[in-house]
Amino acid sequence: MPTKFTYSDAQKAAIDCAGSMVITACPGSGKTTVMVEKIRQEFDSLKPHQGIIGISFTIKSSKELGDKCKKNGANTRASFFGTIDNFCLAEIIFPFLGRIYGVSKQEISCVQFSQLKDEYKAHLPDLSKSNINLSTNDYDYYESEFMEHYRQGFVLLEAVTIIACKVLEKSEACRRYIKAKYRSVYIDEYQDTSEPQHALFCALHSLGLKAVAVGDTQQSIFAFRGSDPRHLLALAEDVVNFVHHIIDINHRSHPSIINYSKRLYSPQCQLIPVAANDIHVYHRSFDGTQEAVASGLSNWIEKSVRTLKIEDLSEVAVLVRWNGSIDRLQRHLTLPARFYRDDSLSKIASPLGRFFSALLTFYFDERKLAEQLLDDFLRSKRTPAGLRAIRSSIHGLRNFELKKLPDEFIKIAALFDFSADDKIEVDALLQIISSPEDILHYKAVQSGEIQVMTLHKSKGLEFDLVIHLDLYDWVFPTRTYTGNFNEEVFTDWDQDLNLHFVGITRAKKWCVLITSTQRINSEDNVKKASPSQFLSLPGIKGLYR
């Protein structure tokens, strides 16, 4: 932590709060800094066998949280930093599921619904579809299926949290272990929790752990996964068990960007004084369709970068609503660019898929350490000699050509107790290493590359200049045709508005909202384009140029 850094009054109050609490924090408010400081202060009072649970919703963000907490030699060995699924598996299911299902004679793995044989899928809801998710109330109905999975040597990834909740409820040994080992649980991005994840957090709190939830309801953008910001609101309203702290000063973005983003939700909210000639939010309209936008964007960005004195193109992000817009930009952008989209492994999203993704990142990024893979994926204890052998195998990866990676990945996966028998992840790996575009996802960001991604993928990132595309009526927010073109029906207005808010607040210095005079619709017909309803919300007139 830099010595010159000073906390705001709101940040200091949250850090000094000793009990269970809820922190609602706007973008750029330093919520991660507050979490890290709170956790680091707790380390001083822990016994050698005690630790902290620190959970975020991606391996990357949870790893960053853990790394920040380890700075200056802090001992985090007894603590857990990872995703909620990994916590459930490593600390509850793998060690204690046998207490309620019976001892298994084989190693238990974790399998995603899409990887199940049809005979298992037939007795479950179609969990491959968005908006179909399991809740804790579903456990009793499907318990016999989960037990059969266990007898066959696996647990279902989509059921991990509801199974963990049941283990915690039924196993006294599990409860004693958690209470003895952990003092506190912290969950970041709490607006993205599902009902089972919220139930697990409350169960950990009821065991006596200090519980800290951090989030922002306006950044809730994953409802299709079962996430619900009402869980965060419920904790904030629970004045008996939780103290609510609000950190609402955005230290990241230019004041005019903050003003614009706040008015999306509150047309009468107080504004930060900004001179008319110092507004850094722009609306820009191109003549033609989205093809014209994509074709003209390179020249426009070059001129803007010179005018705004942006030194590195990697500080420029082009954010889109749909992957189809990324396809269009890939065809037309002439400036160096990095395109982020789902690849074969990320679509599988299985534990082995995530492990292969992490190995690919290690292979291409010299800054990555083998120790990070051990911390994230090693599920059982090893002797010092065993650990040295695993580290040596990982380090040796960088000596192999791309075409030899699949065989080496399978060997290393076996060292981590993963089985690659189904070949799904191996096929996905082969597809990635044969695609120069997919490989780029795993290489470190280079200077001089524009960053192009969907609004969903931009969550948690920040850039000097954000260029926000796809702002058309019918496109964003998504509008449903009812038979009357004059009738405006929006099926996901709240989620879409939150996504728009997330996009705007990725900008530190400048934000440009792009439209065009025409639009190619879903049937490839050219239509007159009307701007998104977001661009005419009450209260934002005069807040852009």
CSV table of N, CA, C and O in Angstrom, one decimal, residues 163-247:
chain,number,residue,atom,x,y,z
A,163,ILE,N,-25.3,-28.7,-2.7
A,163,ILE,CA,-24.8,-29.9,-2.0
A,163,ILE,C,-23.9,-29.4,-0.8
A,163,ILE,O,-24.0,-30.0,0.3
A,164,ALA,N,-23.1,-28.4,-1.0
A,164,ALA,CA,-22.3,-27.9,0.1
A,164,ALA,C,-23.2,-27.4,1.2
A,164,ALA,O,-22.8,-27.6,2.4
A,165,CYS,N,-24.3,-26.7,0.9
A,165,CYS,CA,-25.2,-26.2,1.9
A,165,CYS,C,-25.7,-27.4,2.7
A,165,CYS,O,-25.9,-27.4,4.0
A,166,LYS,N,-26.1,-28.5,2.1
A,166,LYS,CA,-26.6,-29.7,2.7
A,166,LYS,C,-25.6,-30.4,3.6
A,166,LYS,O,-25.9,-30.8,4.7
A,167,VAL,N,-24.3,-30.4,3.1
A,167,VAL,CA,-23.3,-31.0,3.9
A,167,VAL,C,-23.0,-30.2,5.2
A,167,VAL,O,-22.9,-30.8,6.3
A,168,LEU,N,-23.0,-28.9,5.0
A,168,LEU,CA,-22.8,-28.0,6.2
A,168,LEU,C,-23.9,-28.2,7.2
A,168,LEU,O,-23.7,-28.2,8.4
A,169,GLU,N,-25.1,-28.4,6.7
A,169,GLU,CA,-26.3,-28.6,7.6
A,169,GLU,C,-26.2,-30.0,8.3
A,169,GLU,O,-26.5,-30.1,9.5
A,170,LYS,N,-25.8,-31.0,7.6
A,170,LYS,CA,-25.9,-32.4,8.2
A,170,LYS,C,-24.6,-32.9,8.8
A,170,LYS,O,-24.7,-33.8,9.7
A,171,SER,N,-23.5,-32.3,8.5
A,171,SER,CA,-22.2,-32.8,9.0
A,171,SER,C,-21.7,-32.0,10.2
A,171,SER,O,-21.2,-30.9,10.0
A,172,GLU,N,-21.7,-32.5,11.4
A,172,GLU,CA,-21.2,-31.8,12.5
A,172,GLU,C,-19.6,-31.6,12.4
A,172,GLU,O,-19.1,-30.6,12.7
A,173,ALA,N,-19.0,-32.7,11.8
A,173,ALA,CA,-17.6,-32.6,11.6
A,173,ALA,C,-17.2,-31.4,10.7
A,173,ALA,O,-16.2,-30.7,10.9
A,174,CYS,N,-18.0,-31.2,9.6
A,174,CYS,CA,-17.8,-30.1,8.7
A,174,CYS,C,-17.9,-28.8,9.4
A,174,CYS,O,-17.1,-27.9,9.2
A,175,ARG,N,-19.0,-28.7,10.2
A,175,ARG,CA,-19.2,-27.4,10.9
A,175,ARG,C,-18.0,-27.1,11.9
A,175,ARG,O,-17.6,-26.0,12.0
A,176,ARG,N,-17.6,-28.1,12.6
A,176,ARG,CA,-16.5,-27.9,13.5
A,176,ARG,C,-15.2,-27.5,12.8
A,176,ARG,O,-14.5,-26.6,13.3
A,177,TYR,N,-15.0,-28.1,11.6
A,177,TYR,CA,-13.8,-27.8,10.9
A,177,TYR,C,-13.8,-26.3,10.4
A,177,TYR,O,-12.8,-25.6,10.5
A,178,ILE,N,-14.9,-25.9,9.8
A,178,ILE,CA,-15.0,-24.5,9.3
A,178,ILE,C,-14.9,-23.6,10.5
A,178,ILE,O,-14.1,-22.5,10.4
A,179,LYS,N,-15.5,-23.8,11.6
A,179,LYS,CA,-15.5,-22.9,12.7
A,179,LYS,C,-14.1,-22.8,13.3
A,179,LYS,O,-13.6,-21.8,13.7
A,180,ALA,N,-13.3,-24.0,13.3
A,180,ALA,CA,-12.0,-24.0,13.9
A,180,ALA,C,-11.0,-23.3,12.9
A,180,ALA,O,-10.1,-22.6,13.4
A,181,LYS,N,-11.2,-23.5,11.6
A,181,LYS,CA,-10.2,-23.0,10.7
A,181,LYS,C,-10.3,-21.5,10.3
A,181,LYS,O,-9.4,-20.8,10.0
A,182,TYR,N,-11.6,-21.1,10.1
A,182,TYR,CA,-11.8,-19.8,9.6
A,182,TYR,C,-12.4,-18.8,10.6
A,182,TYR,O,-13.4,-19.2,11.3
A,183,ARG,N,-12.0,-17.6,10.5
A,183,ARG,CA,-12.5,-16.5,11.4
A,183,ARG,C,-13.5,-15.7,10.7
A,183,ARG,O,-14.5,-15.2,11.3
A,184,SER,N,-13.3,-15.4,9.4
A,184,SER,CA,-14.2,-14.5,8.6
A,184,SER,C,-14.4,-15.0,7.2
A,184,SER,O,-13.6,-15.8,6.7
A,185,VAL,N,-15.5,-14.6,6.6
A,185,VAL,CA,-15.8,-14.8,5.2
A,185,VAL,C,-16.1,-13.5,4.5
A,185,VAL,O,-16.9,-12.7,5.0
A,186,TYR,N,-15.4,-13.3,3.4
A,186,TYR,CA,-15.6,-12.1,2.6
A,186,TYR,C,-16.0,-12.5,1.2
A,186,TYR,O,-15.4,-13.4,0.6
A,187,ILE,N,-17.1,-11.9,0.7
A,187,ILE,CA,-17.5,-12.2,-0.7
A,187,ILE,C,-17.7,-10.9,-1.4
A,187,ILE,O,-18.4,-10.0,-1.1
A,188,ASP,N,-16.9,-10.8,-2.5
A,188,ASP,CA,-16.9,-9.6,-3.4
A,188,ASP,C,-18.0,-9.8,-4.5
A,188,ASP,O,-18.4,-10.9,-4.7
A,189,GLU,N,-18.4,-8.7,-5.1
A,189,GLU,CA,-19.4,-8.8,-6.2
A,189,GLU,C,-20.6,-9.5,-5.7
A,189,GLU,O,-21.2,-10.4,-6.4
A,190,TYR,N,-21.1,-9.2,-4.5
A,190,TYR,CA,-22.2,-9.9,-3.9
A,190,TYR,C,-23.5,-9.8,-4.7
A,190,TYR,O,-24.4,-10.6,-4.6
A,191,GLN,N,-23.6,-8.8,-5.5
A,191,GLN,CA,-24.8,-8.6,-6.4
A,191,GLN,C,-24.9,-9.7,-7.4
A,191,GLN,O,-26.0,-10.0,-7.9
A,192,ASP,N,-23.8,-10.5,-7.6
A,192,ASP,CA,-23.8,-11.6,-8.5
A,192,ASP,C,-24.1,-12.9,-7.9
A,192,ASP,O,-24.0,-14.0,-8.5
A,193,THR,N,-24.5,-13.0,-6.6
A,193,THR,CA,-24.7,-14.2,-5.9
A,193,THR,C,-26.1,-14.8,-6.3
A,193,THR,O,-27.0,-14.1,-6.6
A,194,SER,N,-26.1,-16.1,-6.4
A,194,SER,CA,-27.4,-16.8,-6.6
A,194,SER,C,-28.0,-17.2,-5.3
A,194,SER,O,-27.4,-17.0,-4.2
A,195,GLU,N,-29.2,-17.8,-5.3
A,195,GLU,CA,-29.8,-18.1,-4.1
A,195,GLU,C,-29.0,-19.1,-3.2
A,195,GLU,O,-28.8,-19.0,-2.0
A,196,PRO,N,-28.5,-20.2,-3.9
A,196,PRO,CA,-27.6,-21.1,-3.1
A,196,PRO,C,-26.4,-20.5,-2.5
A,196,PRO,O,-26.0,-20.8,-1.4
A,197,GLN,N,-25.8,-19.6,-3.2
A,197,GLN,CA,-24.6,-18.9,-2.7
A,197,GLN,C,-24.9,-18.0,-1.6
A,197,GLN,O,-24.1,-17.9,-0.6
A,198,HIS,N,-26.0,-17.3,-1.7
A,198,HIS,CA,-26.5,-16.5,-0.5
A,198,HIS,C,-26.8,-17.4,0.7
A,198,HIS,O,-26.4,-17.0,1.8
A,199,ALA,N,-27.4,-18.5,0.4
A,199,ALA,CA,-27.7,-19.4,1.6
A,199,ALA,C,-26.4,-19.9,2.2
A,199,ALA,O,-26.3,-20.0,3.5
A,200,LEU,N,-25.4,-20.2,1.4
A,200,LEU,CA,-24.1,-20.6,2.0
A,200,LEU,C,-23.5,-19.5,2.8
A,200,LEU,O,-23.0,-19.8,3.9
A,201,PHE,N,-23.5,-18.3,2.3
A,201,PHE,CA,-22.9,-17.2,3.1
A,201,PHE,C,-23.6,-17.0,4.4
A,201,PHE,O,-23.0,-16.9,5.5
A,202,CYS,N,-25.0,-17.1,4.4
A,202,CYS,CA,-25.7,-17.0,5.7
A,202,CYS,C,-25.4,-18.1,6.6
A,202,CYS,O,-25.4,-18.0,7.8
A,203,ALA,N,-25.2,-19.3,6.0
A,203,ALA,CA,-24.9,-20.5,6.9
A,203,ALA,C,-23.5,-20.3,7.5
A,203,ALA,O,-23.4,-20.7,8.7
A,204,LEU,N,-22.6,-19.8,6.8
A,204,LEU,CA,-21.2,-19.5,7.4
A,204,LEU,C,-21.3,-18.5,8.5
A,204,LEU,O,-20.7,-18.6,9.6
A,205,HIS,N,-22.1,-17.5,8.3
A,205,HIS,CA,-22.3,-16.4,9.3
A,205,HIS,C,-23.0,-17.0,10.5
A,205,HIS,O,-22.6,-16.7,11.7
A,206,SER,N,-23.9,-17.9,10.4
A,206,SER,CA,-24.6,-18.5,11.5
A,206,SER,C,-23.7,-19.4,12.3
A,206,SER,O,-24.0,-19.7,13.5
A,207,LEU,N,-22.6,-19.9,11.7
A,207,LEU,CA,-21.6,-20.7,12.5
A,207,LEU,C,-20.7,-19.8,13.4
A,207,LEU,O,-20.0,-20.3,14.2
A,208,GLY,N,-20.9,-18.5,13.2
A,208,GLY,CA,-20.1,-17.6,14.1
A,208,GLY,C,-19.0,-16.9,13.3
A,208,GLY,O,-18.2,-16.1,13.9
A,209,LEU,N,-18.8,-17.1,12.0
A,209,LEU,CA,-17.8,-16.4,11.3
A,209,LEU,C,-18.3,-15.0,11.0
A,209,LEU,O,-19.5,-14.7,10.8
A,210,LYS,N,-17.4,-14.0,11.1
A,210,LYS,CA,-17.7,-12.7,10.7
A,210,LYS,C,-17.9,-12.7,9.2
A,210,LYS,O,-17.1,-13.3,8.5
A,211,ALA,N,-19.0,-12.1,8.7
A,211,ALA,CA,-19.4,-12.2,7.3
A,211,ALA,C,-19.4,-10.8,6.7
A,211,ALA,O,-20.1,-9.9,7.3
A,212,VAL,N,-18.7,-10.6,5.6
A,212,VAL,CA,-18.6,-9.3,5.0
A,212,VAL,C,-19.0,-9.5,3.5
A,212,VAL,O,-18.4,-10.2,2.8
A,213,ALA,N,-20.1,-8.8,3.1
A,213,ALA,CA,-20.5,-8.8,1.7
A,213,ALA,C,-20.3,-7.5,1.0
A,213,ALA,O,-20.6,-6.4,1.6
A,214,VAL,N,-19.7,-7.5,-0.1
A,214,VAL,CA,-19.3,-6.3,-0.8
A,214,VAL,C,-19.9,-6.3,-2.2
A,214,VAL,O,-19.8,-7.3,-3.0
A,215,GLY,N,-20.6,-5.2,-2.6
A,215,GLY,CA,-21.2,-5.3,-4.0
A,215,GLY,C,-21.9,-4.0,-4.4
A,215,GLY,O,-21.8,-3.0,-3.6
A,216,ASP,N,-22.5,-4.0,-5.5
A,216,ASP,CA,-23.2,-2.8,-6.1
A,216,ASP,C,-24.4,-3.3,-6.9
A,216,ASP,O,-24.1,-4.0,-7.9
A,217,THR,N,-25.6,-3.0,-6.5
A,217,THR,CA,-26.8,-3.6,-7.2
A,217,THR,C,-26.8,-3.0,-8.7
A,217,THR,O,-27.4,-3.7,-9.6
A,218,GLN,N,-26.2,-1.9,-8.9
A,218,GLN,CA,-26.2,-1.3,-10.3
A,218,GLN,C,-25.3,-2.0,-11.2
A,218,GLN,O,-25.2,-1.7,-12.4
A,219,GLN,N,-24.4,-2.9,-10.7
A,219,GLN,CA,-23.5,-3.7,-11.5
A,219,GLN,C,-24.0,-5.1,-11.6
A,219,GLN,O,-23.2,-6.0,-11.9
A,220,SER,N,-25.2,-5.4,-11.3
A,220,SER,CA,-25.8,-6.7,-11.4
A,220,SER,C,-26.1,-7.0,-12.9
A,220,SER,O,-27.0,-6.4,-13.4
A,221,ILE,N,-25.3,-7.9,-13.5
A,221,ILE,CA,-25.5,-8.1,-15.0
A,221,ILE,C,-25.6,-9.6,-15.3
A,221,ILE,O,-25.4,-10.0,-16.5
A,222,PHE,N,-25.7,-10.5,-14.3
A,222,PHE,CA,-25.7,-11.9,-14.6
A,222,PHE,C,-26.9,-12.6,-14.2
A,222,PHE,O,-26.9,-13.7,-13.7
A,223,ALA,N,-28.1,-12.0,-14.4
A,223,ALA,CA,-29.3,-12.6,-13.9
A,223,ALA,C,-29.6,-14.0,-14.6
A,223,ALA,O,-30.2,-14.9,-14.1
A,224,PHE,N,-29.1,-14.1,-15.9
A,224,PHE,CA,-29.3,-15.4,-16.6
A,224,PHE,C,-28.5,-16.5,-16.0
A,224,PHE,O,-28.8,-17.7,-16.3
A,225,ARG,N,-27.6,-16.2,-15.1
A,225,ARG,CA,-26.9,-17.3,-14.3
A,225,ARG,C,-27.6,-17.6,-13.0
A,225,ARG,O,-27.1,-18.4,-12.2
A,226,GLY,N,-28.7,-16.9,-12.7
A,226,GLY,CA,-29.3,-17.0,-11.4
A,226,GLY,C,-28.9,-16.0,-10.4
A,226,GLY,O,-29.4,-16.1,-9.2
A,227,SER,N,-28.1,-15.0,-10.8
A,227,SER,CA,-27.7,-14.0,-9.8
A,227,SER,C,-28.9,-13.1,-9.6
A,227,SER,O,-29.7,-12.8,-10.4
A,228,ASP,N,-28.9,-12.5,-8.3
A,228,ASP,CA,-30.0,-11.7,-7.9
A,228,ASP,C,-29.5,-10.6,-6.9
A,228,ASP,O,-29.1,-11.0,-5.8
A,229,PRO,N,-29.6,-9.3,-7.3
A,229,PRO,CA,-29.1,-8.3,-6.4
A,229,PRO,C,-30.0,-8.2,-5.1
A,229,PRO,O,-29.6,-7.5,-4.2
A,230,ARG,N,-31.1,-8.8,-5.1
A,230,ARG,CA,-32.0,-8.7,-3.9
A,230,ARG,C,-31.3,-9.4,-2.7
A,230,ARG,O,-31.6,-9.0,-1.6
A,231,HIS,N,-30.4,-10.3,-2.9
A,231,HIS,CA,-29.7,-10.9,-1.8
A,231,HIS,C,-28.8,-9.9,-1.1
A,231,HIS,O,-28.7,-9.8,0.1
A,232,LEU,N,-28.2,-9.0,-1.9
A,232,LEU,CA,-27.4,-7.9,-1.3
A,232,LEU,C,-28.2,-6.9,-0.6
A,232,LEU,O,-27.9,-6.5,0.5
A,233,LEU,N,-29.4,-6.6,-1.2
A,233,LEU,CA,-30.3,-5.7,-0.5
A,233,LEU,C,-30.8,-6.2,0.8
A,233,LEU,O,-31.0,-5.5,1.8
A,234,ALA,N,-31.1,-7.5,0.8
A,234,ALA,CA,-31.6,-8.2,2.0
A,234,ALA,C,-30.6,-8.1,3.2
A,234,ALA,O,-31.0,-7.8,4.3
A,235,LEU,N,-29.4,-8.3,2.9
A,235,LEU,CA,-28.3,-8.1,3.9
A,235,LEU,C,-28.2,-6.7,4.4
A,235,LEU,O,-28.1,-6.4,5.6
A,236,ALA,N,-28.3,-5.7,3.4
A,236,ALA,CA,-28.2,-4.3,3.8
A,236,ALA,C,-29.3,-3.9,4.7
A,236,ALA,O,-29.2,-3.0,5.6
A,237,GLU,N,-30.5,-4.5,4.6
A,237,GLU,CA,-31.7,-4.2,5.4
A,237,GLU,C,-31.7,-5.0,6.7
A,237,GLU,O,-32.5,-4.7,7.6
A,238,ASP,N,-30.8,-5.9,6.9
A,238,ASP,CA,-30.8,-6.8,8.1
A,238,ASP,C,-30.0,-6.0,9.1
A,238,ASP,O,-28.8,-6.4,9.4
A,239,VAL,N,-30.6,-5.0,9.8
A,239,VAL,CA,-29.8,-4.2,10.7
A,239,VAL,C,-29.4,-4.9,12.0
A,239,VAL,O,-28.6,-4.4,12.7
A,240,VAL,N,-30.0,-6.0,12.3
A,240,VAL,CA,-29.7,-6.8,13.5
A,240,VAL,C,-28.4,-7.5,13.3
A,240,VAL,O,-27.6,-7.5,14.2
A,241,ASN,N,-28.1,-8.1,12.1
A,241,ASN,CA,-26.9,-8.9,12.0
A,241,ASN,C,-25.8,-8.2,11.2
A,241,ASN,O,-24.7,-8.7,11.2
A,242,PHE,N,-26.1,-7.2,10.4
A,242,PHE,CA,-25.1,-6.6,9.6
A,242,PHE,C,-25.2,-5.0,9.7
A,242,PHE,O,-26.3,-4.5,9.7
A,243,VAL,N,-24.0,-4.4,9.7
A,243,VAL,CA,-23.9,-3.0,9.6
A,243,VAL,C,-23.7,-2.6,8.2
A,243,VAL,O,-22.9,-3.3,7.5
A,244,HIS,N,-24.4,-1.6,7.7
A,244,HIS,CA,-24.4,-1.3,6.3
A,244,HIS,C,-23.5,0.0,6.1
A,244,HIS,O,-23.8,1.0,6.7
A,245,HIS,N,-22.4,-0.2,5.3
A,245,HIS,CA,-21.6,1.0,5.0
A,245,HIS,C,-21.7,1.3,3.5
A,245,HIS,O,-21.7,0.4,2.7
A,246,ILE,N,-21.8,2.5,3.2
A,246,ILE,CA,-21.9,3.0,1.8
A,246,ILE,C,-20.6,3.7,1.4
A,246,ILE,O,-20.2,4.7,2.1
A,247,ILE,N,-20.0,3.3,0.3
A,247,ILE,CA,-18.8,4.0,-0.2
A,247,ILE,C,-19.2,4.4,-1.6
A,247,ILE,O,-19.3,3.6,-2.6
